């Protein structure tokens, strides 16, 4: 399976010129990269410009609304994303959950993304002090409600423990492996073993160029969701190369 490395730029950079420059630098570094799918998820206002410079990397969005069209001030539809050639969309990121997105709403977004043909990157993860298994099981059960069997293979799950995001405290490889296995167990209970084995599960949380290869080479995860370190083309390219697929 191709490894998937996703750059989540969050609300960065501050200006379109800097976004284009960063995307160009990343693109140039991908010339010899094989067997790794790289996705760049810039803020909405930069999607159009960033798409113009991407050749190898795919375009991702950081969020979307579940309705097709209508009076929803401030929301962005999947139609609009598809017109901008977006292929992936992050759904249920913990930073959005922290702003009030609940499981039910995330479930609507996940189903809308699947219906539209965008590939959702569905984020799950526990906060410090919470029971990891309890949280993962709930978020997956609620998030996948009414998702039919034939759509499961199109979903990518990102295990992102909230305590590891942007904190410099990354989850150990062993804990990551355990969490990924647990996620597969939940999918297997909800669906079947084949879908559980086939689904891509990424790790995210303070991934940098020194720790990235431990997750990939050991097979603990199928790829990475990278925040802070994706804002430096050098660091991000080191992470892509460390996936060992060059
Ligand atoms: P981080 O963010 O790499 O800065 O910890 C990861 C994420 O939020 O997806």
Coordinates of N, CA and C and ligand atoms in Angstrom, one line a residue:
X1 N 0.8 -1.2 0.0 CA 0.0 0.0 0.0 C 0.9 1.3 0.0
X2 N 0.5 2.3 -0.8 CA 1.2 3.5 -0.8 C 1.1 4.2 0.5
X3 N 2.2 4.8 1.0 CA 2.1 5.6 2.2 C 1.5 6.9 1.9
X4 N 0.8 7.4 2.9 CA 0.1 8.7 2.7 C 0.7 9.7 3.7
X5 N 1.2 10.8 3.2 CA 1.8 11.9 4.1 C 1.0 13.1 3.8
X6 N 0.3 13.6 4.8 CA -0.6 14.8 4.7 C -0.1 16.0 5.4
X7 N 0.0 17.1 4.7 CA 0.4 18.4 5.3 C -0.8 19.1 5.7
X8 N -1.0 19.4 7.0 CA -2.2 20.1 7.4 C -1.6 21.5 7.9
X9 N -1.8 22.5 7.0 CA -1.2 23.8 7.3 C -2.0 24.6 8.3
X10 N -3.2 24.1 8.7 CA -4.1 24.8 9.6 C -4.3 26.2 9.1
X11 N -4.2 27.2 10.0 CA -4.5 28.6 9.6 C -3.2 29.4 9.2
X12 N -2.4 28.7 8.4 CA -1.1 29.2 8.0 C -0.9 29.0 6.5
X13 N 0.0 29.7 5.9 CA 0.6 31.0 6.3 C -0.3 32.1 6.2
X14 N 0.2 33.3 6.5 CA -0.8 34.5 6.6 C -1.1 35.1 5.2
X15 N -0.3 34.8 4.2 CA -0.5 35.5 2.9 C -0.4 34.6 1.8
X16 N -1.1 34.8 0.7 CA -1.1 33.9 -0.5 C 0.3 33.7 -1.1
X17 N 1.1 34.7 -1.2 CA 2.4 34.5 -1.8 C 3.2 33.5 -1.0
X18 N 3.1 33.5 0.3 CA 3.9 32.6 1.1 C 3.3 31.1 1.0
X19 N 2.0 31.0 0.8 CA 1.4 29.7 0.6 C 1.9 29.1 -0.8
X20 N 2.0 29.9 -1.8 CA 2.4 29.4 -3.1 C 3.9 29.0 -3.1
X21 N 4.7 29.9 -2.4 CA 6.1 29.6 -2.3 C 6.4 28.2 -1.6
X22 N 5.6 28.1 -0.5 CA 5.8 26.8 0.3 C 5.4 25.6 -0.6
X23 N 4.3 25.7 -1.3 CA 3.8 24.6 -2.1 C 4.8 24.4 -3.2
X24 N 5.3 25.4 -3.8 CA 6.3 25.2 -4.9 C 7.6 24.5 -4.4
X25 N 8.0 24.9 -3.2 CA 9.2 24.2 -2.7 C 9.0 22.8 -2.4
X26 N 7.8 22.5 -1.8 CA 7.5 21.1 -1.6 C 7.4 20.3 -2.9
X27 N 6.7 20.9 -3.9 CA 6.6 20.2 -5.2 C 7.9 19.8 -5.8
X28 N 8.8 20.8 -5.7 CA 10.2 20.6 -6.3 C 10.9 19.4 -5.7
X29 N 10.6 19.2 -4.4 CA 11.3 18.2 -3.6 C 10.6 16.8 -3.8
X30 N 9.5 16.8 -4.6 CA 8.8 15.5 -4.7 C 9.2 14.8 -6.0
X31 N 10.1 15.4 -6.8 CA 10.4 14.8 -8.1 C 10.8 13.4 -8.1
X32 N 11.6 13.0 -7.1 CA 12.1 11.6 -7.1 C 11.3 10.7 -6.2
X33 N 10.3 11.2 -5.6 CA 9.5 10.4 -4.6 C 8.6 9.5 -5.3
X34 N 8.7 8.2 -4.9 CA 7.8 7.2 -5.5 C 7.0 6.5 -4.4
X35 N 5.9 5.9 -4.7 CA 5.1 5.1 -3.8 C 4.6 5.8 -2.5
X36 N 4.7 7.1 -2.6 CA 4.1 7.9 -1.4 C 3.2 8.9 -2.0
X37 N 2.0 8.9 -1.5 CA 1.0 10.0 -1.9 C 1.2 11.1 -0.9
X38 N 1.4 12.3 -1.4 CA 1.5 13.5 -0.6 C 0.3 14.4 -0.8
X39 N -0.3 14.8 0.3 CA -1.4 15.7 0.2 C -1.1 17.0 1.0
X40 N -1.5 18.1 0.3 CA -1.3 19.4 1.0 C -2.7 20.0 1.2
X41 N -2.9 20.3 2.5 CA -4.2 20.9 2.9 C -4.0 22.3 3.4
X42 N -4.1 23.3 2.4 CA -3.9 24.7 2.8 C -5.3 25.3 3.3
X43 N -5.3 26.5 3.9 CA -6.5 27.1 4.2 C -7.4 27.3 3.0
X44 N -8.7 27.4 3.1 CA -9.6 27.6 2.0 C -9.2 28.7 1.0
X45 N -8.8 29.9 1.5 CA -8.5 31.0 0.6 C -7.3 30.7 -0.4
X46 N -6.5 29.7 0.0 CA -5.3 29.5 -0.8 C -5.5 28.2 -1.7
X47 N -6.6 27.6 -1.6 CA -6.7 26.3 -2.4 C -6.5 26.5 -3.9
X48 N -7.1 27.6 -4.4 CA -7.1 27.8 -5.8 C -5.6 28.1 -6.3
X49 N -4.9 28.9 -5.6 CA -3.5 29.2 -6.0 C -2.6 28.0 -5.8
X50 N -2.8 27.3 -4.7 CA -1.9 26.2 -4.4 C -2.1 25.1 -5.5
X51 N -3.3 24.9 -5.9 CA -3.6 23.9 -6.9 C -2.8 24.1 -8.1
X52 N -2.6 25.4 -8.5 CA -2.0 25.7 -9.7 C -0.5 25.3 -9.8
X53 N 0.1 25.1 -8.6 CA 1.5 24.7 -8.6 C 1.7 23.2 -8.3
X54 N 0.6 22.5 -8.0 CA 0.8 21.1 -7.6 C 0.8 20.2 -8.9
X55 N 1.8 19.3 -8.9 CA 1.8 18.3 -10.0 C 1.7 17.0 -9.4
X56 N 2.6 16.7 -8.4 CA 2.7 15.4 -7.8 C 1.8 15.3 -6.6
X57 N 1.8 16.3 -5.8 CA 1.0 16.3 -4.6 C -0.4 16.5 -4.9
X58 N -1.3 16.0 -4.1 CA -2.7 16.2 -4.2 C -3.2 17.3 -3.3
X59 N -4.4 17.8 -3.6 CA -4.9 18.9 -2.8 C -5.9 18.4 -1.8
X60 N -5.8 18.9 -0.6 CA -6.7 18.5 0.5 C -7.4 19.8 1.1
X61 N -8.6 19.6 1.7 CA -9.2 20.7 2.4 C -9.2 20.3 3.9
X62 N -9.3 21.3 4.7 CA -9.3 21.1 6.1 C -10.6 20.9 6.8
X63 N -11.7 21.1 6.0 CA -13.0 21.0 6.5 C -14.0 21.1 5.3
X64 N -15.3 20.8 5.6 CA -16.3 21.0 4.6 C -17.7 21.0 5.3
X65 N -18.7 21.5 4.6 CA -20.1 21.4 5.2 C -20.8 20.2 4.6
X66 N -21.8 19.7 5.2 CA -22.5 18.5 4.7 C -23.6 18.8 3.7
X67 N -24.2 20.0 3.7 CA -25.2 20.3 2.7 C -24.6 20.6 1.3
X68 N -25.4 20.4 0.3 CA -24.9 20.6 -1.1 C -24.8 22.0 -1.5
X69 N -25.8 22.8 -1.1 CA -25.9 24.2 -1.5 C -26.9 24.9 -0.6
X70 N -26.9 26.2 -0.5 CA -28.0 26.9 0.2 C -27.5 28.0 1.2
X71 N -28.4 28.4 2.0 CA -28.1 29.6 2.8 C -27.3 29.2 4.1
X72 N -26.0 29.0 4.0 CA -25.2 28.6 5.1 C -24.0 29.5 5.2
X73 N -24.2 30.6 5.8 CA -23.2 31.6 5.8 C -21.9 31.1 6.4
X74 N -20.8 31.3 5.6 CA -19.5 31.0 6.1 C -19.1 29.5 5.9
X75 N -20.0 28.7 5.3 CA -19.6 27.3 5.1 C -19.1 27.1 3.7
X76 N -18.5 26.0 3.5 CA -17.9 25.6 2.1 C -18.4 24.2 1.8
X77 N -19.0 24.1 0.5 CA -19.6 22.8 0.1 C -18.6 22.0 -0.6
X78 N -18.9 20.7 -0.7 CA -18.0 19.7 -1.4 C -18.0 20.1 -2.9
X79 N -19.1 20.6 -3.4 CA -19.1 21.0 -4.9 C -18.0 22.0 -5.1
X80 N -18.0 23.0 -4.2 CA -17.0 24.1 -4.4 C -15.6 23.5 -4.3
X81 N -15.4 22.6 -3.3 CA -14.0 21.9 -3.2 C -13.7 21.2 -4.4
X82 N -14.7 20.4 -5.0 CA -14.4 19.6 -6.2 C -14.0 20.5 -7.4
X83 N -14.7 21.6 -7.5 CA -14.4 22.5 -8.6 C -12.9 23.0 -8.5
X84 N -12.4 23.1 -7.3 CA -11.0 23.5 -7.1 C -10.0 22.4 -7.1
X85 N -10.5 21.2 -7.5 CA -9.7 20.0 -7.7 C -9.2 19.4 -6.3
X86 N -9.9 19.6 -5.3 CA -9.6 19.0 -4.0 C -10.0 17.5 -4.1
X87 N -9.1 16.7 -3.6 CA -9.3 15.2 -3.6 C -9.5 14.7 -2.2
X88 N -9.0 15.3 -1.2 CA -9.1 14.8 0.2 C -9.7 15.9 1.1
X89 N -10.4 15.4 2.1 CA -10.9 16.4 3.1 C -10.7 15.9 4.5
X90 N -10.1 16.8 5.4 CA -10.0 16.4 6.8 C -11.3 16.6 7.5
X91 N -11.8 15.6 8.2 CA -13.1 15.6 8.9 C -12.9 15.3 10.4
X92 N -13.4 16.1 11.2 CA -13.4 15.8 12.7 C -12.0 16.0 13.3
X93 N -11.2 16.9 12.8 CA -10.0 17.3 13.5 C -10.2 17.7 14.9
X94 N -9.4 17.3 15.8 CA -9.6 17.7 17.2 C -9.7 19.2 17.5
X95 N -9.0 20.0 16.6 CA -9.2 21.4 16.8 C -10.6 21.9 16.5
X96 N -11.2 21.2 15.6 CA -12.6 21.5 15.2 C -13.6 20.9 16.3
X97 N -13.2 19.7 16.8 CA -14.1 19.1 17.8 C -14.0 20.1 19.0
X98 N -12.8 20.6 19.3 CA -12.7 21.5 20.5 C -13.5 22.8 20.3
X99 N -13.8 23.2 19.1 CA -14.6 24.4 18.8 C -16.1 24.0 18.8
X100 N -16.4 22.8 19.1 CA -17.9 22.4 19.2 C -18.4 21.4 18.2
X101 N -17.6 20.9 17.3 CA -18.1 19.9 16.4 C -18.3 18.6 17.1
X102 N -19.5 18.1 17.1 CA -19.8 16.9 17.9 C -19.8 15.7 16.9
X103 N -19.9 14.5 17.5 CA -19.8 13.3 16.6 C -20.9 13.2 15.5
X104 N -22.1 13.7 15.9 CA -23.2 13.6 15.0 C -23.0 14.5 13.7
X105 N -22.4 15.7 14.0 CA -22.1 16.6 12.9 C -21.0 16.1 12.0
X106 N -20.0 15.5 12.7 CA -18.9 14.9 12.0 C -19.3 13.7 11.1
X107 N -20.3 13.0 11.6 CA -20.8 11.9 10.9 C -21.5 12.4 9.6
X108 N -22.2 13.5 9.7 CA -22.8 14.1 8.5 C -21.8 14.5 7.5
X109 N -20.7 15.1 7.9 CA -19.6 15.5 7.0 C -19.0 14.3 6.4
X110 N -18.7 13.3 7.2 CA -18.1 12.1 6.6 C -19.0 11.5 5.5
X111 N -20.3 11.4 5.7 CA -21.1 10.8 4.7 C -21.2 11.7 3.5
X112 N -21.2 13.0 3.7 CA -21.3 14.0 2.6 C -20.0 13.9 1.7
X113 N -18.9 13.8 2.4 CA -17.6 13.6 1.7 C -17.6 12.4 0.9
X114 N -18.1 11.3 1.4 CA -18.1 10.0 0.7 C -19.1 10.1 -0.5
X115 N -20.2 10.7 -0.3 CA -21.2 10.8 -1.4 C -20.6 11.6 -2.5
X116 N -19.8 12.6 -2.2 CA -19.2 13.5 -3.2 C -18.0 12.9 -3.9
X117 N -17.5 11.8 -3.4 CA -16.3 11.3 -4.0 C -15.0 11.9 -3.5
X118 N -15.0 12.8 -2.5 CA -13.8 13.2 -1.8 C -13.4 12.1 -0.8
X119 N -12.1 12.0 -0.6 CA -11.6 11.0 0.3 C -11.5 11.7 1.7
X120 N -12.3 11.3 2.7 CA -12.2 11.9 4.0 C -11.1 11.3 4.8
X121 N -10.4 12.2 5.5 CA -9.4 11.8 6.5 C -10.0 12.1 7.8
X122 N -10.5 11.0 8.4 CA -11.4 11.1 9.6 C -10.5 11.0 10.9
X123 N -10.5 12.1 11.7 CA -9.5 12.2 12.8 C -10.2 11.7 14.1
X124 N -9.4 10.9 14.8 CA -9.9 10.5 16.1 C -8.7 10.5 17.1
X125 N -9.0 10.6 18.4 CA -8.0 10.6 19.4 C -8.5 11.1 20.7
X126 N -7.8 10.6 21.8 CA -8.2 10.9 23.2 C -7.4 12.1 23.7
X127 N -8.1 12.8 24.6 CA -7.4 13.9 25.3 C -6.6 13.3 26.5
X128 N -5.7 14.1 27.1 CA -4.9 13.6 28.2 C -5.9 13.2 29.3
X129 N -5.6 12.0 29.9 CA -6.4 11.5 31.0 C -7.6 10.8 30.6
X130 N -8.0 10.8 29.3 CA -9.2 10.1 28.9 C -8.8 8.6 28.5
X131 N -9.8 7.8 28.6 CA -9.6 6.4 28.2 C -9.5 6.3 26.7
X132 N -8.3 5.9 26.2 CA -8.1 5.9 24.8 C -9.1 5.0 24.1
X133 N -9.3 3.8 24.6 CA -10.2 2.8 23.9 C -11.6 3.3 23.9
X134 N -12.0 3.9 25.0 CA -13.4 4.3 25.1 C -13.7 5.4 24.1
X135 N -12.7 6.4 24.0 CA -12.9 7.5 23.1 C -12.9 7.1 21.6
X136 N -11.9 6.2 21.3 CA -11.7 5.8 19.9 C -13.0 5.0 19.5
X137 N -13.4 4.2 20.4 CA -14.6 3.3 20.0 C -15.8 4.3 19.8
X138 N -16.0 5.2 20.7 CA -17.2 6.1 20.5 C -17.1 7.0 19.3
X139 N -15.9 7.6 19.1 CA -15.8 8.4 17.9 C -16.0 7.7 16.6
X140 N -15.5 6.5 16.5 CA -15.6 5.7 15.3 C -17.1 5.2 15.1
X141 N -17.6 4.7 16.2 CA -19.0 4.2 16.1 C -20.0 5.3 15.7
X142 N -19.8 6.4 16.3 CA -20.7 7.6 16.0 C -20.4 8.2 14.6
X143 N -19.1 8.3 14.4 CA -18.7 8.9 13.1 C -19.1 8.1 11.9
X144 N -19.0 6.7 12.0 CA -19.3 5.8 10.9 C -20.8 5.4 10.8
X145 N -21.6 6.0 11.7 CA -23.1 5.6 11.7 C -23.6 5.7 10.2
X146 N -24.3 4.7 9.8 CA -24.9 4.6 8.4 C -23.9 4.8 7.3
X147 N -22.7 4.6 7.5 CA -21.7 4.5 6.4 C -21.8 3.0 5.9
X148 N -22.2 2.9 4.6 CA -22.3 1.5 4.1 C -21.0 0.8 3.9
X149 N -21.0 -0.6 3.9 CA -19.8 -1.4 3.8 C -18.9 -0.9 2.6
X150 N -19.6 -0.7 1.5 CA -18.8 -0.4 0.2 C -18.2 1.0 0.2
X151 N -18.4 1.8 1.3 CA -17.7 3.1 1.3 C -16.5 3.1 2.3
X152 N -16.4 2.1 3.1 CA -15.4 2.1 4.2 C -14.0 2.2 3.6
X153 N -13.8 1.5 2.5 CA -12.4 1.5 1.9 C -11.9 2.9 1.5
X154 N -12.9 3.8 1.3 CA -12.6 5.2 0.8 C -12.2 6.1 2.0
X155 N -12.3 5.6 3.2 CA -12.1 6.5 4.3 C -10.6 6.2 4.8
X156 N -10.0 7.3 5.2 CA -8.7 7.2 5.8 C -8.9 7.7 7.3
X157 N -8.4 6.9 8.2 CA -8.5 7.3 9.6 C -7.2 7.9 10.1
X158 N -7.2 9.0 10.8 CA -6.0 9.5 11.4 C -6.1 9.4 12.9
X159 N -5.2 8.6 13.5 CA -5.1 8.6 15.0 C -4.3 9.7 15.5
X160 N -4.9 10.7 16.1 CA -4.2 11.9 16.6 C -4.6 12.1 18.1
X161 N -3.7 11.6 19.0 CA -4.0 11.8 20.4 C -3.9 13.3 20.7
X162 N -5.0 13.9 21.3 CA -5.0 15.4 21.4 C -3.8 15.9 22.2
X163 N -3.4 15.2 23.2 CA -2.3 15.6 24.0 C -0.9 15.7 23.2
X164 N -0.9 15.1 22.0 CA 0.3 15.1 21.2 C 0.3 16.1 20.1
X165 N -0.8 16.8 19.9 CA -0.9 17.7 18.8 C -0.3 19.1 19.2
X166 N 0.7 19.4 18.5 CA 1.3 20.8 18.7 C 2.1 20.9 20.0
X167 N 2.3 19.8 20.7 CA 2.9 19.9 22.0 C 4.3 19.5 22.1
X168 N 4.8 18.8 21.0 CA 6.1 18.2 21.0 C 6.2 16.9 21.8
X169 N 5.0 16.5 22.3 CA 5.0 15.2 23.0 C 4.4 14.2 22.1
X170 N 5.2 13.4 21.3 CA 4.6 12.5 20.4 C 4.3 11.2 21.0
X171 N 3.4 10.5 20.5 CA 3.0 9.2 21.0 C 4.0 8.2 20.6
X172 N 4.4 7.3 21.5 CA 5.4 6.3 21.2 C 5.0 5.4 20.1
X173 N 6.0 4.8 19.4 CA 5.6 3.9 18.3 C 4.8 2.7 18.8
X174 N 5.1 2.2 20.0 CA 4.3 1.0 20.5 C 2.9 1.4 20.8
X175 N 2.7 2.6 21.4 CA 1.4 3.0 21.7 C 0.6 3.3 20.5
X176 N 1.3 3.8 19.5 CA 0.6 4.1 18.2 C 0.2 2.8 17.6
X177 N 1.1 1.8 17.6 CA 0.7 0.5 17.0 C -0.5 -0.1 17.7
X178 N -0.5 0.0 19.0 CA -1.6 -0.5 19.8 C -2.9 0.2 19.4
X179 N -2.8 1.5 19.2 CA -4.0 2.3 18.9 C -4.5 2.0 17.5
X180 N -3.6 1.8 16.6 CA -4.0 1.5 15.2 C -4.6 0.1 15.2
X181 N -4.1 -0.8 16.0 CA -4.7 -2.1 16.0 C -6.1 -2.1 16.6
X182 N -6.2 -1.2 17.7 CA -7.5 -1.1 18.3 C -8.5 -0.5 17.3
X183 N -8.1 0.5 16.6 CA -9.0 1.1 15.6 C -9.5 0.0 14.6
X184 N -8.5 -0.8 14.1 CA -8.9 -1.9 13.2 C -9.9 -2.9 13.8
X185 N -9.7 -3.1 15.2 CA -10.6 -4.0 15.9 C -12.1 -3.4 15.9
X186 N -12.1 -2.1 16.1 CA -13.5 -1.5 16.1 C -14.1 -1.5 14.7
X187 N -13.3 -1.3 13.7 CA -13.8 -1.4 12.3 C -14.3 -2.8 12.0
X188 N -13.5 -3.8 12.5 CA -13.8 -5.2 12.3 C -15.2 -5.5 13.0
X189 N -15.4 -5.0 14.2 CA -16.6 -5.3 14.9 C -17.8 -4.6 14.1
X190 N -17.6 -3.4 13.6 CA -18.7 -2.7 12.9 C -18.9 -3.3 11.5
X191 N -17.9 -3.8 10.9 CA -17.9 -4.2 9.5 C -17.4 -5.7 9.4
X192 N -16.2 -5.8 9.0 CA -15.6 -7.1 8.9 C -14.0 -7.0 8.9
X193 N -13.4 -8.2 9.0 CA -11.9 -8.2 9.1 C -11.2 -7.6 7.9
X194 N -11.8 -7.9 6.7 CA -11.2 -7.5 5.5 C -11.2 -6.0 5.4
X195 N -12.3 -5.3 5.7 CA -12.3 -3.9 5.7 C -11.4 -3.3 6.7
X196 N -11.3 -4.0 7.9 CA -10.5 -3.5 9.0 C -9.0 -3.5 8.6
X197 N -8.6 -4.6 7.9 CA -7.2 -4.8 7.5 C -6.9 -3.8 6.4
X198 N -7.9 -3.5 5.5 CA -7.6 -2.7 4.4 C -7.6 -1.2 4.6
X199 N -8.2 -0.7 5.6 CA -8.4 0.7 5.8 C -7.0 1.3 6.2
X200 N -6.7 2.5 5.6 CA -5.5 3.2 6.0 C -5.6 3.9 7.3
X201 N -4.7 3.8 8.2 CA -4.7 4.5 9.4 C -3.4 5.3 9.6
X202 N -3.5 6.6 9.7 CA -2.3 7.4 9.8 C -2.1 7.8 11.3
X203 N -0.9 8.2 11.6 CA -0.6 8.8 12.9 C -0.4 10.3 12.7
X204 N -0.9 11.1 13.7 CA -0.6 12.5 13.7 C -0.4 13.0 15.2
X205 N 0.5 13.9 15.3 CA 0.8 14.5 16.7 C 2.2 14.7 16.9
X206 N 2.7 16.0 16.7 CA 4.1 16.3 16.8 C 5.1 15.5 16.0
X207 N 4.6 15.1 14.8 CA 5.5 14.4 13.9 C 6.6 15.4 13.4
X208 N 7.8 15.0 13.4 CA 8.9 15.8 12.8 C 9.9 15.0 12.1
X209 N 10.9 15.6 11.5 CA 11.8 14.9 10.6 C 12.7 13.9 11.4
X210 N 12.7 14.0 12.7 CA 13.5 13.0 13.5 C 12.7 11.8 13.9
X211 N 11.4 12.0 14.1 CA 10.6 10.9 14.6 C 9.8 10.2 13.6
X212 N 9.6 10.8 12.4 CA 8.7 10.3 11.4 C 8.9 8.9 11.0
X213 N 10.2 8.6 10.7 CA 10.4 7.3 10.1 C 10.1 6.1 11.0
X214 N 10.2 6.4 12.4 CA 9.9 5.3 13.3 C 8.4 4.8 13.1
X215 N 7.5 5.7 12.8 CA 6.1 5.2 12.6 C 5.9 4.4 11.3
X216 N 6.6 4.9 10.3 CA 6.4 4.3 9.0 C 7.2 3.0 8.8
X217 N 8.5 3.0 9.2 CA 9.3 1.8 8.9 C 8.9 0.7 9.7
X218 N 8.4 0.9 10.9 CA 8.0 -0.2 11.8 C 6.6 -0.7 11.4
X219 N 6.0 0.0 10.5 CA 4.6 -0.4 10.1 C 3.6 -0.1 11.1
X220 N 3.9 0.8 12.1 CA 2.9 1.1 13.1 C 1.7 1.9 12.5
X221 N 2.0 2.7 11.5 CA 0.9 3.4 10.8 C 1.1 3.4 9.3
X222 N 0.1 3.7 8.5 CA 0.1 3.7 7.1 C 0.5 5.0 6.5
X223 N 0.8 6.0 7.4 CA 1.2 7.3 6.9 C 1.1 8.3 8.1
X224 N 1.2 9.5 7.7 CA 1.3 10.6 8.8 C 0.5 11.8 8.4
X225 N -0.1 12.4 9.5 CA -0.7 13.7 9.3 C 0.1 14.7 10.1
X226 N 0.7 15.7 9.3 CA 1.7 16.5 9.9 C 1.2 18.0 9.9
X227 N 1.3 18.6 11.1 CA 0.9 20.0 11.3 C 2.1 20.9 11.2
X228 N 2.6 21.3 12.3 CA 3.7 22.3 12.4 C 4.8 22.0 11.5
X229 N 5.3 20.8 11.4 CA 6.5 20.5 10.6 C 6.2 20.6 9.1
X230 N 4.9 20.7 8.7 CA 4.6 20.8 7.3 C 4.7 22.3 6.8
X231 N 5.0 23.2 7.7 CA 5.2 24.6 7.3 C 6.6 24.9 6.9
X232 N 7.5 23.9 7.1 CA 8.8 24.1 6.6 C 9.0 23.1 5.5
X233 N 9.3 23.6 4.2 CA 9.4 22.6 3.1 C 10.6 21.6 3.4
X234 N 11.6 22.1 4.0 CA 12.8 21.2 4.3 C 12.4 20.1 5.2
X235 N 11.7 20.5 6.3 CA 11.3 19.4 7.3 C 10.3 18.5 6.7
X236 N 9.3 19.1 6.0 CA 8.3 18.2 5.4 C 8.8 17.2 4.4
X237 N 9.8 17.7 3.6 CA 10.3 16.8 2.6 C 11.2 15.7 3.3
X238 N 11.8 16.1 4.4 CA 12.6 15.0 5.1 C 11.6 14.0 5.6
X239 N 10.4 14.4 6.1 CA 9.4 13.5 6.5 C 8.9 12.6 5.4
X240 N 8.7 13.2 4.3 CA 8.3 12.4 3.1 C 9.3 11.4 2.7
X241 N 10.6 11.8 2.7 CA 11.7 10.9 2.3 C 11.8 9.8 3.3
X242 N 11.6 10.2 4.6 CA 11.8 9.2 5.7 C 10.8 8.1 5.6
X243 N 9.8 8.2 4.8 CA 8.8 7.1 4.7 C 9.5 6.0 4.0
X244 N 10.7 6.2 3.5 CA 11.6 5.1 3.0 C 11.1 4.5 1.7
X245 N 10.4 5.3 0.9 CA 9.8 4.7 -0.3 C 10.5 5.3 -1.5
X246 N 11.6 6.0 -1.3 CA 12.2 6.7 -2.5 C 13.0 5.7 -3.3
Ligands
LIG1 P1 1.2 18.8 14.8 O1 -0.3 18.8 14.3 O2 2.0 18.0 13.8 O3 1.6 20.3 14.8 O4 1.2 18.2 16.2 C1 -0.9 17.6 13.8 C2 -2.3 17.8 13.4 O5 -3.0 18.6 14.1 O6 -2.8 17.3 12.4

